[in-house]
XYZ file of C-alpha atoms in Angstrom:
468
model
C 112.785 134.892 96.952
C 114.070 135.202 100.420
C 117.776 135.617 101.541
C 118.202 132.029 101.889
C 116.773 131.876 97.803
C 113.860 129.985 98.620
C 110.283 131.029 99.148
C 108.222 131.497 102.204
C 105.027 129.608 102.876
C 102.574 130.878 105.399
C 99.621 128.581 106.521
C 96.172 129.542 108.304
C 95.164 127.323 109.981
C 96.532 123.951 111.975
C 93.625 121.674 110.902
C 94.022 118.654 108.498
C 94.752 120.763 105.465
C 96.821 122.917 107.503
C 99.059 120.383 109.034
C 99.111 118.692 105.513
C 100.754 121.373 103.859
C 103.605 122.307 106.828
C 104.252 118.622 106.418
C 105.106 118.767 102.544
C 106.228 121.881 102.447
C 108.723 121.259 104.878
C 109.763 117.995 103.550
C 111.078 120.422 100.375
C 113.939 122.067 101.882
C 115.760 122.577 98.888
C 112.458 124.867 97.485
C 110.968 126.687 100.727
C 111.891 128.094 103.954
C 110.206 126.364 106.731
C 106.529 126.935 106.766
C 104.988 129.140 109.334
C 101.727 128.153 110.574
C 99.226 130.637 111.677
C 96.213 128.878 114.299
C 93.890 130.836 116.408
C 93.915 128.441 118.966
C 96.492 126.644 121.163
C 95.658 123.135 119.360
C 95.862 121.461 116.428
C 93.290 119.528 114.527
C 90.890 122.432 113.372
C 87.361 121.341 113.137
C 88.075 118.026 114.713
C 89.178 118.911 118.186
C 86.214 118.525 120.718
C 84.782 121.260 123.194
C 81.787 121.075 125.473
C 81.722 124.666 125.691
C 79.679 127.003 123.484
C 79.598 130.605 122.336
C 82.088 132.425 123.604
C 85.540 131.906 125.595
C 86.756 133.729 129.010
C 88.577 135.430 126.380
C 85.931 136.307 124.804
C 86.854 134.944 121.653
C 84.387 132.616 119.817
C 84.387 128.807 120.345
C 85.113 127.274 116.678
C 84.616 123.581 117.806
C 81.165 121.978 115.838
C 81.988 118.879 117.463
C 79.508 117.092 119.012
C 79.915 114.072 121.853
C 79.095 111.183 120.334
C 79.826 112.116 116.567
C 81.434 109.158 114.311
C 82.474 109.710 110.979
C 80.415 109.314 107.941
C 83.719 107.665 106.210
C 85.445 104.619 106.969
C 89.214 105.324 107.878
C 90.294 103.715 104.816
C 88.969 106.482 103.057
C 89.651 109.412 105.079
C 93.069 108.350 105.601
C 96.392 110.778 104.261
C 97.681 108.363 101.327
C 101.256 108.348 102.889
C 99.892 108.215 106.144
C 97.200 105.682 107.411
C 95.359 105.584 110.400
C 95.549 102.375 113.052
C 94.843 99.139 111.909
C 93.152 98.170 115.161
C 90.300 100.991 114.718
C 86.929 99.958 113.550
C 86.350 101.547 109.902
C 83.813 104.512 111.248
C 85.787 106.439 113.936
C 85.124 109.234 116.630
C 86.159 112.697 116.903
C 88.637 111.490 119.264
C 90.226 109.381 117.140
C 90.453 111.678 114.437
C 92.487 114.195 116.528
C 94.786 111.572 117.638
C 95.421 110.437 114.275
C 96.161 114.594 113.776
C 98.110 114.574 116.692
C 100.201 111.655 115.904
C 100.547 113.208 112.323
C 101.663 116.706 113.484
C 104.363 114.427 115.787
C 105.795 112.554 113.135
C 106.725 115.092 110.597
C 107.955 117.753 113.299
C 105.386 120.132 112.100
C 104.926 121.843 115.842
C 107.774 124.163 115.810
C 106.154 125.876 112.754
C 102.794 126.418 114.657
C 102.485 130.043 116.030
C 99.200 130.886 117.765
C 97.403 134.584 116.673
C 93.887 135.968 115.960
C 93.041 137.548 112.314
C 91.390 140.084 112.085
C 90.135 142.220 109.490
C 91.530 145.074 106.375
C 91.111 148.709 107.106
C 91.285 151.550 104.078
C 94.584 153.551 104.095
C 93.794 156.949 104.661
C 91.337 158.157 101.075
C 93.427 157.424 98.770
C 91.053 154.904 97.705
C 93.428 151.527 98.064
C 93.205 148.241 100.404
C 96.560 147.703 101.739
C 97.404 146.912 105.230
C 97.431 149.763 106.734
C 98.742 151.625 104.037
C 102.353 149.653 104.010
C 104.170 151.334 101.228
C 107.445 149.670 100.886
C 107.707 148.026 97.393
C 108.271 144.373 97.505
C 108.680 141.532 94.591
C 108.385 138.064 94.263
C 109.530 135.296 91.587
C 106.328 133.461 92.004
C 102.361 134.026 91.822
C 102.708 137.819 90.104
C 104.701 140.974 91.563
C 103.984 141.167 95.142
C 104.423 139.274 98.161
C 102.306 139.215 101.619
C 102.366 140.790 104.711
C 101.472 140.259 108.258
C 101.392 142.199 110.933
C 100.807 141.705 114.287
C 99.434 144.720 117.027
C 100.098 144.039 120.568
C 97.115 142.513 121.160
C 97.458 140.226 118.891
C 95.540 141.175 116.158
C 96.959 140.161 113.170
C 96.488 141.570 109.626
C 96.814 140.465 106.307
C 97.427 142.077 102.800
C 98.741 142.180 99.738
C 101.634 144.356 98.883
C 101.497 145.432 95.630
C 104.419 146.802 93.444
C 102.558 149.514 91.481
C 100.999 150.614 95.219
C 99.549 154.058 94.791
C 99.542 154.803 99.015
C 102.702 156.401 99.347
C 103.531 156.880 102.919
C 103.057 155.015 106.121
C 99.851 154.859 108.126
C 100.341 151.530 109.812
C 99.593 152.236 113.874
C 102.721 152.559 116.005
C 101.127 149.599 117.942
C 101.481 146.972 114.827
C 104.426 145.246 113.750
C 105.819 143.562 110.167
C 105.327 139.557 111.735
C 106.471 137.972 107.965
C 106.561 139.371 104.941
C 105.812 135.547 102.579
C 105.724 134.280 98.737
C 102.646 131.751 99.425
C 99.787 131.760 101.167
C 97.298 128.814 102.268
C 94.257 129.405 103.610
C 91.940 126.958 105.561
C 89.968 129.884 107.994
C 87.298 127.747 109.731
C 85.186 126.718 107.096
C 82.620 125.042 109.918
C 82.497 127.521 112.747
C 80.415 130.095 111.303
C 76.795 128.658 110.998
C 74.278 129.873 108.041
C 71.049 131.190 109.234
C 68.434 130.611 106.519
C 65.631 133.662 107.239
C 62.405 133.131 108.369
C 59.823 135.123 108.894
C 58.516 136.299 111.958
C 61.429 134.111 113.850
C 61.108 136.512 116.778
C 57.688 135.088 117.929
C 59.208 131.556 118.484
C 59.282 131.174 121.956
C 61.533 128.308 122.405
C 65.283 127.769 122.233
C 66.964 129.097 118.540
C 70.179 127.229 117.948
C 72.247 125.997 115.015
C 74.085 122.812 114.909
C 77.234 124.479 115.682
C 76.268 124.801 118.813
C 74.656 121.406 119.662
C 76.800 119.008 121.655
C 74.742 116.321 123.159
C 71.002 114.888 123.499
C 70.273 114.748 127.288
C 69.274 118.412 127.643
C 66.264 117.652 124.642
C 64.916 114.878 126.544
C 61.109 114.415 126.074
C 61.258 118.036 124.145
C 60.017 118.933 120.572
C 62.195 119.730 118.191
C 62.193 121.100 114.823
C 65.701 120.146 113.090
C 65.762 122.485 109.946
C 67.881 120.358 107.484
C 68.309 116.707 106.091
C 72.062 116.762 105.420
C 74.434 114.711 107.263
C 74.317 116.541 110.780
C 70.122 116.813 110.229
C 70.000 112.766 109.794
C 72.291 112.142 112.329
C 71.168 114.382 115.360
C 67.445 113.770 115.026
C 68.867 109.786 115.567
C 70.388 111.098 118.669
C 67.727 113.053 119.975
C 64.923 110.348 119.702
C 67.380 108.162 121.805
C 66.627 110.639 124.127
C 62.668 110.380 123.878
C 62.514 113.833 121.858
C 60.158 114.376 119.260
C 61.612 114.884 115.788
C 60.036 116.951 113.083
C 62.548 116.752 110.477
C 62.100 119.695 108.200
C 64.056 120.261 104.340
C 63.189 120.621 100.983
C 64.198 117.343 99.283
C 61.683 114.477 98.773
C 60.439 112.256 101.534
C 63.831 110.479 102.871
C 63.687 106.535 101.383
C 65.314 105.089 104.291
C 63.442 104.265 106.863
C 63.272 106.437 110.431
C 62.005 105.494 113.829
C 58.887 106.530 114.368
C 59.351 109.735 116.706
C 60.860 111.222 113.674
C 58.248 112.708 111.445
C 59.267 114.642 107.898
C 57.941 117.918 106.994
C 58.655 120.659 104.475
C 60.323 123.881 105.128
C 59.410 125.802 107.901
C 58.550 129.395 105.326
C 56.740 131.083 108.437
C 56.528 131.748 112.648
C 53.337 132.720 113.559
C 52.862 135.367 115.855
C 51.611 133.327 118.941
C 54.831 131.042 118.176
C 53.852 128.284 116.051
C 55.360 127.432 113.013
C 53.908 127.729 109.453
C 55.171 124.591 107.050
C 55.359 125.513 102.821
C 52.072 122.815 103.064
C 50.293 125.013 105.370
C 50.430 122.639 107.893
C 51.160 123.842 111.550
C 53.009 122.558 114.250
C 54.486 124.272 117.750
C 58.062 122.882 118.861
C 59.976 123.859 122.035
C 63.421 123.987 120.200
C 64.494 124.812 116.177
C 67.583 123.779 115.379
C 68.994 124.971 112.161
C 70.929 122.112 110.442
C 71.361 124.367 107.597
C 75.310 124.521 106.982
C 78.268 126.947 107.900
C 79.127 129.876 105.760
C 82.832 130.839 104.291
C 83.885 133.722 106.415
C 87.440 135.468 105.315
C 87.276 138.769 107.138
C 90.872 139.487 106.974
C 90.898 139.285 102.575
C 91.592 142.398 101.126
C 88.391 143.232 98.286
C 91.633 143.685 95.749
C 91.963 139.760 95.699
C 88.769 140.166 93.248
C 87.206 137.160 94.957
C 83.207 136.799 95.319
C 82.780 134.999 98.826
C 79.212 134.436 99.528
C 78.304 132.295 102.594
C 78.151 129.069 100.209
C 80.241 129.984 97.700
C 84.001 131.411 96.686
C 84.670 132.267 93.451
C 86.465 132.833 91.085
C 89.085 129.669 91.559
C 90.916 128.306 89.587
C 90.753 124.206 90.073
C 88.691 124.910 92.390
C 92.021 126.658 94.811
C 93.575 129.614 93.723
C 92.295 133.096 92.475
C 93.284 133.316 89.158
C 94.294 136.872 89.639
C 96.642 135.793 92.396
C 97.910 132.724 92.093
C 100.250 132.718 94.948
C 97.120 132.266 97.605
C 95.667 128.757 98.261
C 92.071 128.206 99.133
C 92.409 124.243 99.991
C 89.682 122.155 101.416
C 87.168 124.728 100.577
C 85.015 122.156 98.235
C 82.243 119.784 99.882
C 81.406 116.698 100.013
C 84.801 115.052 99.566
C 86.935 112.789 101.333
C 88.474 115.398 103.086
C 92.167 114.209 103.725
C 92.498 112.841 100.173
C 90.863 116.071 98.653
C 94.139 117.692 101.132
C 96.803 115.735 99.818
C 95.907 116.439 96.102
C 95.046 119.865 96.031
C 98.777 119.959 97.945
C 100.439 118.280 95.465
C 99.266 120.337 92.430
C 99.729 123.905 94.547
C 103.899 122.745 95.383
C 103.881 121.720 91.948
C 102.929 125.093 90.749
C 105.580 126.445 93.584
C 108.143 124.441 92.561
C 108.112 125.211 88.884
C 107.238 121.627 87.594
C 103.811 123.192 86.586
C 103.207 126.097 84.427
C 100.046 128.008 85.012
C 97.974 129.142 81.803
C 97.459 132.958 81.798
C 94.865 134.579 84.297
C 92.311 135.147 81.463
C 92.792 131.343 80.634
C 92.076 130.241 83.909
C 89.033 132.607 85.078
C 87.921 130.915 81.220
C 88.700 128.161 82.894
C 86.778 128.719 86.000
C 84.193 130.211 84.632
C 83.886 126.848 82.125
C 83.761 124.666 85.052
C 80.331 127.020 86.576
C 78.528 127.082 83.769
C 78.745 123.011 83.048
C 77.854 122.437 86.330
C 74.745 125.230 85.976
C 73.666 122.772 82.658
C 73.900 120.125 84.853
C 70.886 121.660 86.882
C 73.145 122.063 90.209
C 71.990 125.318 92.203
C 74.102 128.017 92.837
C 74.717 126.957 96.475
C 75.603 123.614 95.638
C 78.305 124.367 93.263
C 81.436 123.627 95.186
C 80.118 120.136 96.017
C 81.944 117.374 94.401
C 80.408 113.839 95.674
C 81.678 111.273 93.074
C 82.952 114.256 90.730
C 86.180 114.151 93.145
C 87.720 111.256 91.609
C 87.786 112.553 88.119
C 89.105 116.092 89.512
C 92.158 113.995 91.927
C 92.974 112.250 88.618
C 93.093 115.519 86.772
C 95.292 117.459 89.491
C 97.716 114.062 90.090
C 98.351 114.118 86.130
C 99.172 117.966 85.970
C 101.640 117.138 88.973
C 103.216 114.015 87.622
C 101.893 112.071 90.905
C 99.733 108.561 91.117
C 95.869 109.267 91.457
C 94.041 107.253 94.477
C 93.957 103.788 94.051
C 90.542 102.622 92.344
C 89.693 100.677 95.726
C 89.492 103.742 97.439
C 86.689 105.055 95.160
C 85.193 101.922 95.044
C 84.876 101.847 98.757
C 83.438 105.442 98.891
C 80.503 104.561 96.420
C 79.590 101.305 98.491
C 79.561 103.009 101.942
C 77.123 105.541 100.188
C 75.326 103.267 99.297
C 75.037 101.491 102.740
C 74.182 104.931 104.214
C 71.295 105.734 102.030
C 69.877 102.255 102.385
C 70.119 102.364 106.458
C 71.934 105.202 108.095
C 71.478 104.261 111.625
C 73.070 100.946 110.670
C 75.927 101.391 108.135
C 78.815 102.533 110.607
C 78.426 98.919 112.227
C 80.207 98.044 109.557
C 83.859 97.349 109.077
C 86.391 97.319 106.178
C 89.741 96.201 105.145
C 91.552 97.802 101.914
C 92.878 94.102 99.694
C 95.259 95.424 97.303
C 94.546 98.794 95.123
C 91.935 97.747 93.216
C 89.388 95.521 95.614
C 88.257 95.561 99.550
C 86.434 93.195 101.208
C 84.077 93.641 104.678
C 85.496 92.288 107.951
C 82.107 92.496 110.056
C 80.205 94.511 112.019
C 81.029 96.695 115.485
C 78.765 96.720 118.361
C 77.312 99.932 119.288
C-alpha cells in the first residue's frame, strides 16, 4: 500500500482502454490513489486519432496512427459504445475516425481523466551488471505490496525521457545500484495496465525473393488515402477487414485490385477491377510475382494487409510471458500473467467489440484489486490458461488465431460480469452484433448505409439507410 493506504495504478497508454481504466479507477477513491497515465504522445485516443503523416516524426520518433482518411467503422455505435457512456444520438450507426476521437475526447472531459495523463517514451530492459537478473537497472531497494504477489513496479525516467519499466522483486539477488546517474525513480506502483500500441507495429509475412519487386512495398499501417494509386496495380496481401475495405477504396480510384489471401473465394460479390488470387509464395527475379497456383502476375504496388504484431519492448523476460507477433501468452482470462497478477494486458484479444471488451475486462481486474474477487492459485490459473488453448486447438483454430473471440465474447463478458458481481451486456447488443455480420458478409460495400436504434435490452429495430 501507499502512505495514503491505498494502491497505485499506473496506465500505458491513453487510448480507449486506457482512458477506460483512469476513469474507473479514479471513480474508487476510497481503494486507489489517482491513476497515472503513461502516453507516448501528446493526445488521447490511441489508435483512433488521425495523422496524414507516415514513418517517422521531426522527432524522429515513429508515427503510431493506422488511420486512414476515409475509414468508418465496421460496428454500429450502438455496439461500440462504453455501457455507461453512449455515443450521440444524432450520429448515423457506422461512424468515422473523427467521430470516434470526439466521442474519446468528450469521454476523457467528462470524468476529469486529463490531469492523470503524463506524456513519456518506453523504452526497453537492460541486464544489471552479470549477475544474471532483469531488473531495471539493477534497482536493489526491497519493496512489498498487499496485492498481485511481493513486489511492486518501478519507473524511471532518464533525461531524455526514456522511461523504463521493471519489476522489483523482494528476494532480488542484484545487490547494489547500477541505475545511470542520468535516470530517476518517476513512481514506484501496485498495478499495472498495459495497452502498448497493439496496431502500430505492422506484421511482415516473408516472401521470397521480395527484393526483386520493383514497385512500392508498404503495409497498411502506412496507407492513408487512394488518390496516389490511381490507375496503378496493386497487389493487397490480405482479406481481413482493412484488405476488403481498401481494395473498395482503391478501385474508386481506377486501380487495379488483385486481392491476394488464403481463405476460399470471397461469397460476396466485388466490382469487377477487383480480381482474387491466392498467396503471393514467390517474387521472381525480374519482379513479377509467383501465386501458390503458379499463376503470375506483375503489380506496381504490394500492400501487405497482413495484421500488426504485439510489441512490449520495455517487459522484463522475468514476467515469464511468451509474446509472439500474434500471440501473448500465458494469460489468465485472457489479461493477466498468472505469475504476476498485478499487470493487466486489456484489449489485447481480437475481434471484439472493442469498448465493451474494455469495460469488462475493467470490471473483473478492480474487482480482483479491490478484494471482492479471489484469484485461484498461479498453477490453477496457467491450468486454467492452458485449458482455454488447448479447447480452442480441438476446435481446429490455428495458433495465430487464438486470441480471436468473434461471437465467443459474449459468453466470456458473461463469465467475467458474474465473477465481478456486475450485469452482462444486454442481449440486444449481441443480437445487433450477429445481424450487422451478417449484413457485412452478404454486401460489404453496402452494410454501413445502414442505420440502427437500440429498443429496450432485448430487441433493435433499423431506422434506414445513410447516403454515402
Amino acid at each position: 500500500m501507499s502512505a495514503t493506504g491505498k494502491l497505485r495504478v499506473a496506465i500505458v497508454g491513453a487510448g480507449a482502454a486506457g482512458l477506460c481504466v483512469a476513469r474507473h479507477v479514479s471513480s474508487r477513491s476510497t481503494t486507489f490513489d489517482p491513476p497515472v497515465v503513461y502516453e507516448l504522445t501528446d493526445h488521447v485516443g490511441g489508435t483512433w486519432f488521425y495523422e496524414e503523416r507516415v514513418g517517422i516524426h521531426d522527432n524522429g520518433h515513429p508515427v503510431h496512427s493506422s488511420m486512414y482518411r476515409d475509414l468508418r467503422t465496421n460496428l454500429p455505435k450502438e455496439v461500440m459504445m462504453f455501457p455507461d457512456y453512449p455515443f450521440d444520438a444524432q450520429l448515423p450507426s457506422f461512424l468515422s475516425h473523427r467521430d470516434i476521437l470526439q466521442y474519446l475526447q468528450k469521454y476523457c472531459k467528462r470524468h476529469a481523466i486529463t490531469p492523470y495523463i503524463k506524456v513519456f517514451k518506453f523504452s526497453t530492459f537492460q541486464h544489471c551488471g552479470g549477475r544474471g537478473e532483469t531488473h531495471l537497472h539493477g534497482d536493489s531497494r526491497r519493496g512489498s505490496c498487499d496485492v498481485g504477489g511481493n513486489f511492486t513496479w518501478h519507473v524511471w525516467r532518464a533525461e531524455h525521457t526514456d522511461i523504463r519499466l521493471g519489476v522489483h522483486l523482494q528476494w532480488s539477488l542484484c545487490e547494489g545500484s547500477c541505475v545511470e546517474k542520468s535516470h530517476r525513480l518517476l513512481c514506484m506502483t501496485h498495478v499495472f495496465f498495459l495497452f502498448y500500441r497493439h496496431y502500430s507495429t505492422p506484421h511482415l509475412p516473408s516472401i521470397l525473393g521480395i527484393e526483386h519487386f520493383k514497385g512500392k512495398v508498404m503495409h497498411s499501417h502506412s496507407y492513408r488515402c487512394r488518390e496516389p494509386f490511381a490507375h496503378q496495380s496493386v497487389v493487397v496481401l490480405g482479406a481481413g477487414s482493412s484488405g476488403v475495405d481498401i481494395s473498395f477504396e482503391l478501385v474508386q480510384a481506377n486501380a487495379k485490385v488483385t486481392l491476394s489471401h488464403n481463405k476460399p473465394a470471397l461469397a460476396f460479390p466485388l466490382p469487377p477491377e477487383i480480381q482474387q488470387a491466392p498467396p503471393v509464395v514467390k517474387v521472381l527475379e525480374d519482379g513479377s510475382l509467383l501465386f501458390q497456383d503458379g499463376s503470375v502476375a506483375h503489380a506496381e504496388v504490394l500492400l501487405f494487409c497482413t495484421g500488426y504484431s504485439f510489441h512490449f519492448p520495455f517487459l522484463c523476460p522475468k514476467l515469464g510471458l511468451g509474446i509472439q507477433h500474434h500471440l501473448v501468452a500465458p494469460l489468465y482470462k485472457y489479461l493477466l500473467p498468472p505469475a504476476f497478477p498485478s499487470l493487466f494486458f486489456v484489449g489485447i484479444c481480437k475481434i471484439i467489440c472493442p469498448f465493451i471488451h474494455f469495460h469488462y475486462q475493467v470490471q473483473f481486474a478492480l474487482a480482483v484489486l479491490e478484494g471482492t474477487v479471489q484469484l485461484p492459485s498461479r498453477k490453477m490459473m496457467e491450468e486454467a490458461a492452458e485449458h482455454e488453448r488447448q479447447m480452442k486447438v480441438q476446435k481446429g483454430v490455428q495458433e495465430k488465431h487464438l486470441l480471436q473471440m468473434g461471437s465467443d465474447q459474449w459468453e466470456y463478458y458473461l463469465d467475467l460480469a458474474t465473477i465481478a458481481g456486475i450485469s452482462p451486456p444486454n442481449p440486444v447488443v449481441e443480437s445487433l452484433y450477429e445481424e450487422v455480420g451478417r449484413q457485412r458478409r452478404m454486401n460489404p460495400q453496402a452494410y454501413r448505409q445502414i442505420n440502427y436504434k437500440l429498443v429496450d435490452a432485448t430487441h433493435w429495430q433499423v431506422l434506414g439507410a445513410t447516403d454515402t
